[in-house]
Short mmCIF file of C-alpha atoms in Angstrom, two decimals:
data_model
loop_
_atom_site.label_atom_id
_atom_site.label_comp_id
_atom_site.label_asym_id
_atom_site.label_seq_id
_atom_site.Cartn_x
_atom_site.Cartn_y
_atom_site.Cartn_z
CA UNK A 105 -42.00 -14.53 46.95
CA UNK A 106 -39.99 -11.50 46.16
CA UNK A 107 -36.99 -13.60 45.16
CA UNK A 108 -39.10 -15.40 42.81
CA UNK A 109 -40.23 -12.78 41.06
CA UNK A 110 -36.84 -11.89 40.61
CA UNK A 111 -35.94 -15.00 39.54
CA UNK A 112 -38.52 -15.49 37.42
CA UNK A 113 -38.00 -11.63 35.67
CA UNK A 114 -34.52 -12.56 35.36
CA UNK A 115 -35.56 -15.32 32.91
CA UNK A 116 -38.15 -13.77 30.81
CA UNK A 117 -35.56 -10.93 30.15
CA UNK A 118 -32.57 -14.13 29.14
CA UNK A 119 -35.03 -15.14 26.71
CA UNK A 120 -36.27 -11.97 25.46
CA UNK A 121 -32.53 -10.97 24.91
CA UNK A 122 -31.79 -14.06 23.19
CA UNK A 123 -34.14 -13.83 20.63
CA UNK A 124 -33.50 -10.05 19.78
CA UNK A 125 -31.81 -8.96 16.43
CA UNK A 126 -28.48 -7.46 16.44
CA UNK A 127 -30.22 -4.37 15.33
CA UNK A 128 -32.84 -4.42 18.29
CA UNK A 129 -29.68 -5.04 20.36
CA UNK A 130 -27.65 -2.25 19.17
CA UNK A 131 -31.32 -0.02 20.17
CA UNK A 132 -31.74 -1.44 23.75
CA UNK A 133 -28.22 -0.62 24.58
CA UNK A 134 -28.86 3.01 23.30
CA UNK A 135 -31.61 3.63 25.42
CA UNK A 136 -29.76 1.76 28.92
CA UNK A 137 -26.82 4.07 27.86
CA UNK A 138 -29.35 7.40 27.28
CA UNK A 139 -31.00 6.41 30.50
CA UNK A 140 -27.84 6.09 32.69
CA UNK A 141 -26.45 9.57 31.24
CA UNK A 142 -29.82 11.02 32.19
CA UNK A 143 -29.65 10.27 35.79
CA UNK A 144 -25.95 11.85 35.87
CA UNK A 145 -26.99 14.59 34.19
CA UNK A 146 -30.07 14.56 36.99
CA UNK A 147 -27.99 14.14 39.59
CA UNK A 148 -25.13 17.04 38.80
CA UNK A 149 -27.74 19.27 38.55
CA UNK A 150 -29.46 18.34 42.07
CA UNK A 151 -25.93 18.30 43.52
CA UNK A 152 -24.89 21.44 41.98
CA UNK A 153 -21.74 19.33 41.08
CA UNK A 154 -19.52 21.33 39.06
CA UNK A 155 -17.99 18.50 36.95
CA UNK A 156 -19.66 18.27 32.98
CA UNK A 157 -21.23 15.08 31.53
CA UNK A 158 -21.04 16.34 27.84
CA UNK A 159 -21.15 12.93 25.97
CA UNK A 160 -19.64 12.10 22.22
CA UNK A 161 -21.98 11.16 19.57
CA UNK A 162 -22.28 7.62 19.18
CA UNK A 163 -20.19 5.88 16.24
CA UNK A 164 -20.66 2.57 14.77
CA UNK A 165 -18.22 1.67 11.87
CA UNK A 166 -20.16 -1.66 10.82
CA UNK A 167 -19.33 -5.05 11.18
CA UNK A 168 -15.22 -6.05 10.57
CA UNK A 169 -15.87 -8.43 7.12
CA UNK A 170 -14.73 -6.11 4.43
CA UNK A 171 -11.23 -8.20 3.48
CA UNK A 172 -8.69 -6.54 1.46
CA UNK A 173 -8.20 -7.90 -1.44
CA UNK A 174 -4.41 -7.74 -1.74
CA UNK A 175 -3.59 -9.04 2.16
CA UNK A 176 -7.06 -10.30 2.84
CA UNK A 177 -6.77 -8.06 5.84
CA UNK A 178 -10.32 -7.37 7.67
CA UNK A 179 -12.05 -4.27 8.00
CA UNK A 180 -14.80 -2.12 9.31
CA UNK A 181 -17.37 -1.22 6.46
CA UNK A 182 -17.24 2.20 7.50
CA UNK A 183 -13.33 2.20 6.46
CA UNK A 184 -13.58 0.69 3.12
CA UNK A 185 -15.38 3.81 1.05
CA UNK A 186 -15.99 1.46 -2.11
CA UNK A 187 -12.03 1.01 -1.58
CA UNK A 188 -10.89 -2.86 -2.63
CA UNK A 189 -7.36 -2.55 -0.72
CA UNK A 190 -5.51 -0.47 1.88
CA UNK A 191 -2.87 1.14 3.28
CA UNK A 192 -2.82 0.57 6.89
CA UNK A 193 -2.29 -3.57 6.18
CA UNK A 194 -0.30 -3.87 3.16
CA UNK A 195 0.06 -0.50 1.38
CA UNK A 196 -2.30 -0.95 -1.48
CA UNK A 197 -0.86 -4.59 -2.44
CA UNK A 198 2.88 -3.78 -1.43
CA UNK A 199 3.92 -5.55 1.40
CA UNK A 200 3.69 -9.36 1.51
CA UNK A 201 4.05 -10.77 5.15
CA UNK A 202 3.51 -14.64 5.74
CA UNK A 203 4.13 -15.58 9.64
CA UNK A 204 2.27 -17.90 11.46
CA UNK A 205 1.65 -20.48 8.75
CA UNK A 206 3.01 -22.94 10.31
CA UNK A 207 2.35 -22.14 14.04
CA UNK A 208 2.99 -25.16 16.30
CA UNK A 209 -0.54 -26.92 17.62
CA UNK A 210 0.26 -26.97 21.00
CA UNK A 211 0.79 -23.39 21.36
CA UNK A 212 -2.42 -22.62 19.34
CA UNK A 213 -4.52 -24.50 22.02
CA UNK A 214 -2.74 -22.53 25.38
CA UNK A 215 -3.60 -19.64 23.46
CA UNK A 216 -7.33 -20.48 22.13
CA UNK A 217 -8.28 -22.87 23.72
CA UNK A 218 -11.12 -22.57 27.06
CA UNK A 219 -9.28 -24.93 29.17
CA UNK A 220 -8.50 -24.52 32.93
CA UNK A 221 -4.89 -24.85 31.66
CA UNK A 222 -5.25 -22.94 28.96
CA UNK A 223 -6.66 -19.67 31.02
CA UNK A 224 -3.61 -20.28 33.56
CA UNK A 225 -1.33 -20.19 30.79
CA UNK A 226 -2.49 -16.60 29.35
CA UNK A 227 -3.16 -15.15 32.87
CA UNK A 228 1.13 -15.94 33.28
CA UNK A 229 2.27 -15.63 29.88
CA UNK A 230 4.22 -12.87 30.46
CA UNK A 231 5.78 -14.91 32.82
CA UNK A 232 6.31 -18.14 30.11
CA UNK A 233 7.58 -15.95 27.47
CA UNK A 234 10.49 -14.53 30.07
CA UNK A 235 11.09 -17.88 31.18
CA UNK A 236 11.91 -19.39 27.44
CA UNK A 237 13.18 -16.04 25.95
CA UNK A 238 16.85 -15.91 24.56
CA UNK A 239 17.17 -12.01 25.62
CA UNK A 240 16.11 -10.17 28.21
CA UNK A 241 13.88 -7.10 27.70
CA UNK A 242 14.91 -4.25 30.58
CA UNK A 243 12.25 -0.61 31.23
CA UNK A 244 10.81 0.70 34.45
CA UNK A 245 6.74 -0.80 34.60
CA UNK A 246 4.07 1.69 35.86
CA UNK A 247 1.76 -0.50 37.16
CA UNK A 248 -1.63 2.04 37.18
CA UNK A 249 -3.70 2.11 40.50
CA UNK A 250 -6.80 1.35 39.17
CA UNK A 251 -9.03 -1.59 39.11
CA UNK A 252 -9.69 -1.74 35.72
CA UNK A 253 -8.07 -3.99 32.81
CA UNK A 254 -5.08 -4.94 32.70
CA UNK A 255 -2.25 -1.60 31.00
CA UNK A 256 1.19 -1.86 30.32
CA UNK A 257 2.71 0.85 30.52
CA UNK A 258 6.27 2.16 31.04
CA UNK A 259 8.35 5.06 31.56
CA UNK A 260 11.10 6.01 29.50
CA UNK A 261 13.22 3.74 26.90
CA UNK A 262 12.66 -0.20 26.95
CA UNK A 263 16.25 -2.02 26.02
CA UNK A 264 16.88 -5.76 24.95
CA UNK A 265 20.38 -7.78 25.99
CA UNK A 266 21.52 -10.42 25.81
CA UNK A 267 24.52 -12.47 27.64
CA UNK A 268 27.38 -14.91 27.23
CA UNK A 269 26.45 -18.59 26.58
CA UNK A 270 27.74 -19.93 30.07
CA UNK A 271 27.07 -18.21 33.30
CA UNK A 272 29.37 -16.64 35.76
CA UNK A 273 30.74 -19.82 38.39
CA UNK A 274 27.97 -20.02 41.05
CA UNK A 275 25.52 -18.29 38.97
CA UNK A 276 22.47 -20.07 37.48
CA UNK A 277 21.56 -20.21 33.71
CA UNK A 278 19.28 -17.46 32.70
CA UNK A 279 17.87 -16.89 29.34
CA UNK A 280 19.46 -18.39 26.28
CA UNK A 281 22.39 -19.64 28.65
CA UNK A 282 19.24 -22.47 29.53
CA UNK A 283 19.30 -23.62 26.06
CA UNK A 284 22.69 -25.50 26.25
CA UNK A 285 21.58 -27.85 29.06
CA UNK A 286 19.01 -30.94 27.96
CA UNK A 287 15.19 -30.52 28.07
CA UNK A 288 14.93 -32.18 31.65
CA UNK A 289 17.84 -29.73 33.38
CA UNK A 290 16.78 -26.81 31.65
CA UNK A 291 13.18 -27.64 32.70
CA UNK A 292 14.73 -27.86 36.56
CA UNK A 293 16.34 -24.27 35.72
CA UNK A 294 13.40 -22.79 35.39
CA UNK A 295 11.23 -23.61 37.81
CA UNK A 296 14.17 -23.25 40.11
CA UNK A 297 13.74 -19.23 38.89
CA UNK A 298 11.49 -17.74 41.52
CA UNK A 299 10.24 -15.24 38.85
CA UNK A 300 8.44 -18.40 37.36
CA UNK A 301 7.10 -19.48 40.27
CA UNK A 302 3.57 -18.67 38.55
CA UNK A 303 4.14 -21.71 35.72
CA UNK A 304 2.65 -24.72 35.23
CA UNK A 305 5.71 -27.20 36.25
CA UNK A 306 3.77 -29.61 33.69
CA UNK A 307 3.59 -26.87 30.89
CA UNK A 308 7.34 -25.83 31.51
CA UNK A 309 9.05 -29.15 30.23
CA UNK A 310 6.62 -30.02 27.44
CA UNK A 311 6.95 -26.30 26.05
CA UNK A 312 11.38 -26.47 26.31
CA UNK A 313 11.52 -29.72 24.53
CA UNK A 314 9.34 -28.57 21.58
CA UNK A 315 11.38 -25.07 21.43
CA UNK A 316 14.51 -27.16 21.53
CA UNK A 317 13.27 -28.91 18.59
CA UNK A 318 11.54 -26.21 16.38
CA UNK A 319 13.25 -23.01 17.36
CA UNK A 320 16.36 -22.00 14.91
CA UNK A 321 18.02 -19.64 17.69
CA UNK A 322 17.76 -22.54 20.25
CA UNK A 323 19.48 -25.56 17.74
CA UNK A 324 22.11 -22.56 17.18
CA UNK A 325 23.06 -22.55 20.94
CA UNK A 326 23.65 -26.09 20.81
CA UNK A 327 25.89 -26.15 18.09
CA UNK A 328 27.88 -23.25 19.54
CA UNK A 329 28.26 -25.21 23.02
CA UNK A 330 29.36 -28.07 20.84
CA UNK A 331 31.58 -26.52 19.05
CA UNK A 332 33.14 -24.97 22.34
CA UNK A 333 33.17 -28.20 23.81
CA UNK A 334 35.26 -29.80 20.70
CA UNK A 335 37.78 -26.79 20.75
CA UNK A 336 38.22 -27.71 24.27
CA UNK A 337 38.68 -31.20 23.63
CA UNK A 338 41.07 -30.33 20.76
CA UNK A 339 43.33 -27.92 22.80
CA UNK A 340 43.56 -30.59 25.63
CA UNK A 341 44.66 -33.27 23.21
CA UNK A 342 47.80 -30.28 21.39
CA UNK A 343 48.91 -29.13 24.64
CA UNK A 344 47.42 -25.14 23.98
CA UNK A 345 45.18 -22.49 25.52
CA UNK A 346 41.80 -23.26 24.03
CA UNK A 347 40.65 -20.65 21.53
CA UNK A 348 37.62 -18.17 21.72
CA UNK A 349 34.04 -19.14 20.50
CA UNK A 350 31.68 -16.83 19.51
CA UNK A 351 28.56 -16.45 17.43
CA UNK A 352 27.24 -13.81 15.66
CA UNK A 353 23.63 -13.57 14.20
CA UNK A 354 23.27 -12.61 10.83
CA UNK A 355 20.69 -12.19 8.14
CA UNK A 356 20.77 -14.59 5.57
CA UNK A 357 21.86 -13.43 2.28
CA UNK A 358 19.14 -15.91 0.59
CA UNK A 359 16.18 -14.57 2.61
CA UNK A 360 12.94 -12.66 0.57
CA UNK A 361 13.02 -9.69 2.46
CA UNK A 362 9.14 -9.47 1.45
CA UNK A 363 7.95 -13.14 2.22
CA UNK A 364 8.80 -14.90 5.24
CA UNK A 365 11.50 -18.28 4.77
CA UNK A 366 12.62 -20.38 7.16
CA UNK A 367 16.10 -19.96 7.64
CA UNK A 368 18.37 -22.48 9.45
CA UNK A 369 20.23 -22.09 12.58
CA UNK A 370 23.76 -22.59 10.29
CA UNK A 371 21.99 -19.22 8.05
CA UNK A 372 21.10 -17.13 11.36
CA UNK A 373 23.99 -17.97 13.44
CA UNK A 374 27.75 -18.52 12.46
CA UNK A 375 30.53 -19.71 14.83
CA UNK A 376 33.66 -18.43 14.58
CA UNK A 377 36.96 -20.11 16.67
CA UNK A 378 39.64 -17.77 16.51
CA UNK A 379 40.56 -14.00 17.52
CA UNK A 380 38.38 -11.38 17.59
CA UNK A 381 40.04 -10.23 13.79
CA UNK A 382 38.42 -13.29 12.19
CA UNK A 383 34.80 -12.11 13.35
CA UNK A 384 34.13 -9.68 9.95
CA UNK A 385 33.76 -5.92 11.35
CA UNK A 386 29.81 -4.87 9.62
CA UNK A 387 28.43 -7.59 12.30
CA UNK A 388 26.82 -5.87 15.19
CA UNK A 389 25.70 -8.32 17.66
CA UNK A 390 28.26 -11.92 18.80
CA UNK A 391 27.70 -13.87 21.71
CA UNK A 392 30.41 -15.09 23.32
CA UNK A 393 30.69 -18.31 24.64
CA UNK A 394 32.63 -16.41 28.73
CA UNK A 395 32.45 -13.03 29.69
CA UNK A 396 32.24 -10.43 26.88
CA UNK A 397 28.94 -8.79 29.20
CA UNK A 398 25.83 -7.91 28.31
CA UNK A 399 25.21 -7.05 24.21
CA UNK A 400 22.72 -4.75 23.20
CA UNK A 401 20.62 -5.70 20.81
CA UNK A 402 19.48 -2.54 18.14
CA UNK A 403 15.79 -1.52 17.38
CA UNK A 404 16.84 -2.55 13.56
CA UNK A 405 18.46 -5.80 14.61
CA UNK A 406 15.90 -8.49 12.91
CA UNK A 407 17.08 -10.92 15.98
CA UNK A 408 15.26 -8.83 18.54
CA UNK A 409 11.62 -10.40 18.45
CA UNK A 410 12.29 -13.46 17.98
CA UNK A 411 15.34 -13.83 20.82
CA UNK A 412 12.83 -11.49 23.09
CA UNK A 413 9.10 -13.39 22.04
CA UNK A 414 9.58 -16.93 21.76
CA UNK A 415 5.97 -17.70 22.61
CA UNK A 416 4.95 -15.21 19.61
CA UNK A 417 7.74 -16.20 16.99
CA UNK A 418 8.61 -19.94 18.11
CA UNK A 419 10.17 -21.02 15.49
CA UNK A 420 12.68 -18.07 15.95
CA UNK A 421 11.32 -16.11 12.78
CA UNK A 422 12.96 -12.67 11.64
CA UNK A 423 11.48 -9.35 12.20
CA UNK A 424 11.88 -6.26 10.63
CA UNK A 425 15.64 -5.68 9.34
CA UNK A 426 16.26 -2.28 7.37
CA UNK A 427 16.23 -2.60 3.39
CA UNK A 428 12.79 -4.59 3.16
CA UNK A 429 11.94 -4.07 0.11
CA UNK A 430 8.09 -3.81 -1.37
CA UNK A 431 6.90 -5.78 -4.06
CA UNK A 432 6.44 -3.03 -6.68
CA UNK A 433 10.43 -1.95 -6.74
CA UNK A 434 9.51 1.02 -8.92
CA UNK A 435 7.24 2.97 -6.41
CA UNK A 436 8.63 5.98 -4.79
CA UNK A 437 9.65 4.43 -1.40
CA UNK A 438 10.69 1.10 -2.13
CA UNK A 439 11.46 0.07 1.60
CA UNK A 440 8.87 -1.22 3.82
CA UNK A 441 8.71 1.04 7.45
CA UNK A 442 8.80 0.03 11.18
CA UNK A 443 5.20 1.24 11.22
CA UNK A 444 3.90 -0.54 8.17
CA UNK A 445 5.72 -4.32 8.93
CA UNK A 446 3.87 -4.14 12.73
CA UNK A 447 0.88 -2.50 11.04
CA UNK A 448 0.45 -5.73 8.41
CA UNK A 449 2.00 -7.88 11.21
CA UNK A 450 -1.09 -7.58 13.85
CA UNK A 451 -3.70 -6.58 10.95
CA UNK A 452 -6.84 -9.17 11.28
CA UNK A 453 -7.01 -12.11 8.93
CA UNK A 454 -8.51 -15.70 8.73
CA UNK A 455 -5.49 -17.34 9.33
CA UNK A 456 -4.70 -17.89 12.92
CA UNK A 457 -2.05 -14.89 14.26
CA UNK A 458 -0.89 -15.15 18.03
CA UNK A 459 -1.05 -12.13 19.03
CA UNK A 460 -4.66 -11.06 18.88
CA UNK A 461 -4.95 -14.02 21.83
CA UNK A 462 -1.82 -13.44 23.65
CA UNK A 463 -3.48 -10.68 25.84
CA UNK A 464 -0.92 -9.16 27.96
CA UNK A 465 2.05 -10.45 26.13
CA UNK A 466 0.38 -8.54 22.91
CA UNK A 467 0.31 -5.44 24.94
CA UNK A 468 3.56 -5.76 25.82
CA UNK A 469 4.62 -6.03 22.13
CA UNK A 470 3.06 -3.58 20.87
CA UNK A 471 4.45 -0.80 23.21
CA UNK A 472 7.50 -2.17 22.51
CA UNK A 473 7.55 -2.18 18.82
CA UNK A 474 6.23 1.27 18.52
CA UNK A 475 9.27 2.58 20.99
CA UNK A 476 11.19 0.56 18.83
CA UNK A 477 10.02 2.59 15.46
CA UNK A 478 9.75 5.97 17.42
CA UNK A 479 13.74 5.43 18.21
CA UNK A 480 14.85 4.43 14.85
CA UNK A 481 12.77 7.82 13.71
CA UNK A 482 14.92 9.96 16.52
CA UNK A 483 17.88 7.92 15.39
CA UNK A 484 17.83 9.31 12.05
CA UNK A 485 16.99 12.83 12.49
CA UNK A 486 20.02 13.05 14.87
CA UNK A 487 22.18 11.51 12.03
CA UNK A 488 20.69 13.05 9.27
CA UNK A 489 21.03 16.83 10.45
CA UNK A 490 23.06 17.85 7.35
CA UNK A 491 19.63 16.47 4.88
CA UNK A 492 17.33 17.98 7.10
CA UNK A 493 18.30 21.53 6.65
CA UNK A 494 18.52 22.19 10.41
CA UNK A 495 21.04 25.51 10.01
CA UNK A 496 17.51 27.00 8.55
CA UNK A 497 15.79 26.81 12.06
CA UNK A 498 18.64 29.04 13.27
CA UNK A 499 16.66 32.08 13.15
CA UNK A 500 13.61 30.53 15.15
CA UNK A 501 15.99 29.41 17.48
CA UNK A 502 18.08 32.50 18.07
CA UNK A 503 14.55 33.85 18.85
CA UNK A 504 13.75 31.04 21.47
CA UNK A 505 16.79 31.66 23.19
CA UNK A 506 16.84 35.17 23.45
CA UNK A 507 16.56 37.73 20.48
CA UNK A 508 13.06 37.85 21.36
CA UNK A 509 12.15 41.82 20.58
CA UNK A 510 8.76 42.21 20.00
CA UNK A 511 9.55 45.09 17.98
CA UNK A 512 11.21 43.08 15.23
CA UNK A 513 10.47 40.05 13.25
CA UNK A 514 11.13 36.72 14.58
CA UNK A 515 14.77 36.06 13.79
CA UNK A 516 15.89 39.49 12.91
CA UNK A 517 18.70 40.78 15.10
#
């Protein structure tokens, strides 16, 4: 009989909560809240229990439907203040991002969708983004103790590489060295890497055969490994050494640094056959086709999310590159920021963006783009010195170091 009642409480309480008003439901969890803080509060003082259960007033910003009119960016009513645009999405009208307009279906559903498959797919993805990635992204994971949500969180400085286009003999294909081989090896590549051991083996080949097809970066490998393969053929048929391949990713020249095109694998990536002379100098990261070792890829290379996020940017679209210009050239500071192209890039908006369903993959993005805009900001104080008018800290500093007599002013020998 007890159970029933339960049971039967249980039910009356379902309904009741379905029928309440988001105001009346905003109330009741008040009051559970007030009553649960009382009993601490109870209970430290019964204990004697030294430890405080001060509590922060309650804030509620609204609901998140107040669009910006420039961006179309949603907002909390509390943030808009009778204010028609804003700064943290598109600085007032701007900055003018379009990603994700074209976003392949498939993906969309693994990422949306409610399907068995679907949940597998973001509890691993993580693991699928490594496994199709072009670079490899290195830092030292602390993994907290707790039972709580999943946190990613690292220590110290996160760095991106990537290798030469053929492996070491013996060694399997890793990373965008898998891109060379057809759809149903490169499938068999992966899954043969135990760190993937987590995938769907039916998800694996249907998601490499539609980046082979869609994905600039990946059509680029190709044509380098064909081009290798024709220099090869070439030097068999004159009697010679065969030459050295490389590519080198550039920005193309044609590209609205304010709207997103898509560029071509000939416009991102060029191949050059020949000595290392005939590869022009202001070029930062080649791959070569042997050897040559790991390449870093910079914070301000535009290559690095989409060679490192191939789930979030499939179709191998550029990131933030330096000189991004806003739309008004006349303003003050004409260049967009690090902090303001992720800011508008993750902002909230009724077209579909990955990354507010990629979970643990967006996590891992965004601590990774803001050590990426914290190290350009370190980069440039440390080679800026000379603007920053450090020689006029040298008074503070002979203070810190030494000349510290109370008796005088700071600085004063």
């Amino acid at each position: 009989m007890r159970r029933q009642r339960r049971v039967a409480s249980a039910q009356r309480e379902r309904t009741r909560r379905s029928r309440e008003t988001s105001e009346e439901t905003r109330q009741r969890r008040r009051a559970v809240a007030e009553r649960y803080h009382t009993r601490g509060r109870s209970f430290a003082a019964q204990t004697g229990g030294a430890r405080t259960n001060a509590q922060p007033d309650e804030h509620y910003g609204g609901q998140m439907n107040v669009a910006c009119e420039s961006c179309g960016a949603k907002h909390f009513k509390s943030e808009s203040k009778d204010k028609r645009t804003f700064n943290d999405c598109c600085n007032h009208g701007s900055i003018s991002l379009r990603h994700f307009n074209n976003y392949p279906v498939e993906l969309c559903r693994l990422l949306a969708s409610q399907e068995i498959e679907a949940k597998e797919f973001r509890e691993h993805i993580r693991n699928y983004n490594s496994a199709f990635a072009f670079a490899s992204m290195g830092a030292q994971l602390d993994t907290p103790c707790s039972q709580g949500p999943y946190c990613f969180r690292i220590h110290g400085q996160i760095y991106h590489r990537i290798g030469p286009v053929l492996p070491e003999d013996g060694q399997p294909h890793r990373y965008g060295q898998v891109y060379i081989l057809d759809t149903s090896m490169a499938a068999e590549e992966r899954m043969g890497n135990p760190a993937n051991s987590s995938c769907n083996p039916r998800l694996i080949p249907s998601l490499g055969e539609l980046l082979h097809q869609i994905n600039i970066y990946a059509q680029a490998y190709k044509m380098l490994h064909e081009v290798a393969v024709e220099e090869e053929l070439c030097a068999a048929r004159e009697g010679r050494p065969a030459k050295a391949v490389r590519m080198v990713f550039e920005t193309p020249a044609n590209v609205d640094r304010r709207r997103y095109n898509a560029p071509t694998a000939n416009e991102v990536a060029a191949i050059y056959v020949g000595n290392d002379g005939d590869v022009p100098a202001e070029h930062s990261l080649a791959v070569h086709l042997r050897g040559g070792g790991l390449q870093t890829i910079r914070v301000i290379d535009s290559e690095c999310d989409p060679l490192t996020y191939p789930i979030l940017f499939p179709r191998g679209e550029l990131g933030w590159r330096p000189n991004m210009l806003k739309n008004p050239s006349d303003r003050r500071r004409t260049r967009i920021t690090q902090k303001e192209y992720y800011s508008s890039m993750i902002a909230a908006r009724n077209y579909f963006n990955p990354f507010h369903f990629a979970g643990k993959l967006h996590q891992q993005y965004l601590v990774d783009s803001y050590i990426k805009f914290e190290q350009n900001r370190l980069n440039y104080d440390r080679t800026h010195q000379a603007e920053l008018r450090v020689d006029s800290y040298r008074g503070l500093a002979d203070y810190v170091t030494g000349d510290n007599d109370i008796t005088r002013p700071p600085g004063v020998r």
